[in-house]
Coordinates of C-alpha atoms in Angstrom, one line a residue:
M33 CA 14.5 26.1 1.3
R34 CA 17.1 23.5 0.5
A35 CA 16.6 21.1 -2.3
D36 CA 16.9 18.0 -0.1
T37 CA 14.3 19.4 2.3
A38 CA 11.9 20.0 -0.6
W39 CA 12.4 16.5 -1.9
G40 CA 12.0 15.1 1.6
D41 CA 8.6 16.9 1.8
R42 CA 7.6 15.5 -1.5
L43 CA 8.5 12.0 -0.5
L44 CA 6.5 12.4 2.7
T45 CA 3.5 13.6 0.6
L46 CA 3.9 10.5 -1.5
C47 CA 3.7 8.4 1.7
V48 CA 0.4 10.2 2.6
A49 CA -1.0 9.5 -0.9
A50 CA 0.1 5.8 -0.7
G51 CA -1.6 5.5 2.7
L52 CA -4.8 7.0 1.4
V53 CA -4.8 4.6 -1.5
V54 CA -4.2 1.7 0.9
L55 CA -7.2 2.8 2.9
F56 CA -9.3 2.8 -0.3
T57 CA -8.2 -0.8 -1.1
V58 CA -9.1 -2.4 2.2
P59 CA -12.8 -2.5 1.6
R60 CA -12.3 -3.7 -2.0
T61 CA -11.9 -7.3 -3.2
W62 CA -8.7 -9.0 -2.1
A63 CA -9.6 -12.7 -2.8
R64 CA -11.7 -14.1 -5.6
A65 CA -12.9 -17.6 -6.6
T66 CA -15.0 -18.5 -9.5
L67 CA -16.9 -21.6 -10.7
S68 CA -17.2 -21.6 -14.4
D69 CA -18.2 -23.9 -17.3
R70 CA -17.3 -23.3 -20.9
G71 CA -16.2 -19.7 -20.1
A72 CA -19.4 -18.7 -18.3
H73 CA -19.0 -17.7 -14.7
L74 CA -21.7 -19.6 -12.8
L75 CA -20.7 -18.5 -9.3
V76 CA -18.3 -15.8 -8.0
A77 CA -17.2 -15.6 -4.4
T78 CA -15.1 -12.7 -3.1
R79 CA -13.6 -11.4 0.1
S80 CA -12.5 -7.9 0.8
G81 CA -9.7 -6.9 3.2
W82 CA -12.3 -6.2 5.9
D83 CA -13.7 -9.8 5.4
L84 CA -10.2 -11.2 6.0
A85 CA -9.9 -10.4 9.7
P86 CA -7.7 -9.3 11.3
T87 CA -5.5 -8.5 8.3
G88 CA -7.8 -5.8 6.8
A89 CA -8.1 -3.9 10.1
L90 CA -4.3 -4.1 10.7
V91 CA -3.5 -2.9 7.2
G92 CA -6.0 0.0 7.7
A93 CA -4.5 0.9 11.1
A94 CA -0.9 0.8 9.6
A95 CA -2.1 3.1 6.8
V96 CA -3.7 5.6 9.2
L97 CA -0.6 5.6 11.4
A98 CA 1.7 6.1 8.4
I99 CA -0.5 9.0 7.2
V100 CA -0.4 10.7 10.7
L101 CA 3.4 10.1 11.1
S102 CA 4.1 11.5 7.6
L103 CA 2.1 14.6 8.3
L104 CA 3.8 15.1 11.6
A105 CA 7.2 14.6 10.1
G106 CA 6.5 17.2 7.4
W107 CA 5.0 19.7 9.9
T108 CA 7.5 19.4 12.6
G109 CA 10.6 18.8 10.5
R110 CA 11.5 15.7 12.4
R111 CA 12.6 13.4 9.6
G112 CA 13.3 10.6 12.1
L113 CA 9.6 9.9 12.1
A114 CA 10.0 8.6 8.6
S115 CA 11.6 5.4 10.1
A116 CA 8.2 4.6 11.7
V117 CA 6.5 5.3 8.3
L118 CA 9.0 2.9 6.7
A119 CA 8.0 0.2 9.3
C120 CA 4.3 0.8 8.5
G121 CA 4.9 0.4 4.8
L122 CA 6.8 -2.8 5.4
A123 CA 4.0 -4.0 7.7
I124 CA 1.4 -3.3 5.0
V125 CA 3.4 -5.3 2.4
A126 CA 3.9 -8.2 4.8
L127 CA 0.3 -8.3 6.0
A128 CA -1.1 -8.1 2.5
L129 CA 1.3 -10.7 1.1
G130 CA 0.3 -13.0 3.9
R131 CA -3.3 -13.1 2.4
L132 CA -2.3 -14.4 -1.0
D133 CA -3.9 -17.7 -0.3
A134 CA -7.1 -16.3 1.1
A135 CA -9.1 -17.5 -1.9
T136 CA -8.3 -21.1 -1.3
P137 CA -11.1 -21.7 1.2
L138 CA -13.5 -19.9 -1.2
E139 CA -12.5 -22.3 -3.9
H140 CA -13.1 -25.3 -1.7
T141 CA -16.6 -24.0 -0.7
I142 CA -17.7 -23.4 -4.3
G143 CA -16.1 -26.6 -5.3
R144 CA -18.4 -28.4 -2.9
L145 CA -21.4 -26.4 -4.1
R146 CA -20.9 -27.5 -7.7
I147 CA -21.6 -31.2 -6.8
G148 CA -25.3 -31.7 -7.4
T149 CA -26.1 -27.9 -7.6
F150 CA -25.1 -27.0 -11.1
Q151 CA -25.9 -29.3 -14.0
T152 CA -22.8 -28.6 -16.0
D153 CA -20.5 -30.8 -18.2
E154 CA -17.1 -29.9 -16.7
P155 CA -17.3 -27.2 -14.0
V156 CA -13.9 -25.7 -13.1
T157 CA -13.0 -23.6 -10.1
H158 CA -10.3 -20.9 -10.1
S159 CA -9.1 -18.8 -7.2
G160 CA -6.4 -16.3 -6.5
P161 CA -5.7 -12.8 -5.1
A162 CA -7.6 -10.0 -6.7
A163 CA -6.1 -6.8 -8.1
W164 CA -6.9 -4.7 -5.0
L165 CA -4.6 -6.9 -2.9
W166 CA -1.8 -6.2 -5.3
V167 CA -2.6 -2.5 -5.2
A168 CA -2.2 -2.5 -1.4
V169 CA 1.1 -4.4 -1.7
T170 CA 2.4 -1.9 -4.3
C171 CA 1.3 1.1 -2.2
G172 CA 3.0 -0.4 0.9
A173 CA 6.2 -0.8 -1.1
V174 CA 6.0 2.7 -2.4
M175 CA 5.5 4.0 1.1
A176 CA 8.4 2.1 2.4
G177 CA 10.7 3.3 -0.5
A178 CA 9.6 6.9 -0.1
A179 CA 10.2 6.8 3.7
A180 CA 13.6 5.3 3.3
S181 CA 14.5 7.9 0.6
S182 CA 13.3 10.7 2.9
L183 CA 15.5 9.2 5.7
A184 CA 18.5 9.1 3.4
L185 CA 18.0 12.7 2.3
G186 CA 17.7 13.8 5.9
R187 CA 21.0 12.1 6.9
R188 CA 22.9 13.6 4.0
R189 CA 22.7 17.1 5.2
P190 CA 26.0 18.8 6.0
P191 CA 26.2 20.4 9.5
V192 CA 25.1 24.0 9.6
N193 CA 27.6 26.6 10.8
P194 CA 26.0 29.3 13.0
A195 CA 28.8 31.8 12.3
G196 CA 28.3 31.5 8.6
G197 CA 32.0 31.0 7.8
P198 CA 33.9 27.9 7.0
G199 CA 34.8 25.4 9.7
E200 CA 33.6 25.2 13.3
G201 CA 32.8 28.8 13.7
S202 CA 36.5 29.9 13.6
Q203 CA 37.5 33.0 11.8
H204 CA 39.2 32.5 8.5
R205 CA 42.6 34.3 8.6
G206 CA 44.5 35.3 5.6
V207 CA 48.2 35.0 5.5

């Protein structure tokens, strides 16, 4: 087995692992908003990737497709399938980054709830993307990078000579 083939297989395995982690992150918290007063959290509102339709479902579908294509590329030896895995990784990154502001509606909702509901001195609302969204973005980037590297390794292979000698199958003549 050639070294670049072994590294290509390892990179495709990394794509599968990244896809599995992305599938794990979709049902986790992607957006979070809190209402707090003097450091105490009075109200916490969260949304998972599934709650952020259709983004969560699309990210999950892209992860499943990337896993299947990575496994097919490894089993069949067709490294060209890694270009589709690269596209899936970039789609995961783009879709997840598109939901960075998903907590803003949550902040407005709990901001309205604080009026008359909580008897606090100075309630403050905070919102932003949760850690699992960043994990999904990172895994998508890792998947895209590993697929691009696998493609680069596949293109760097020298042509194989069926005759086993130098050149295009010609016989090497000594003078």
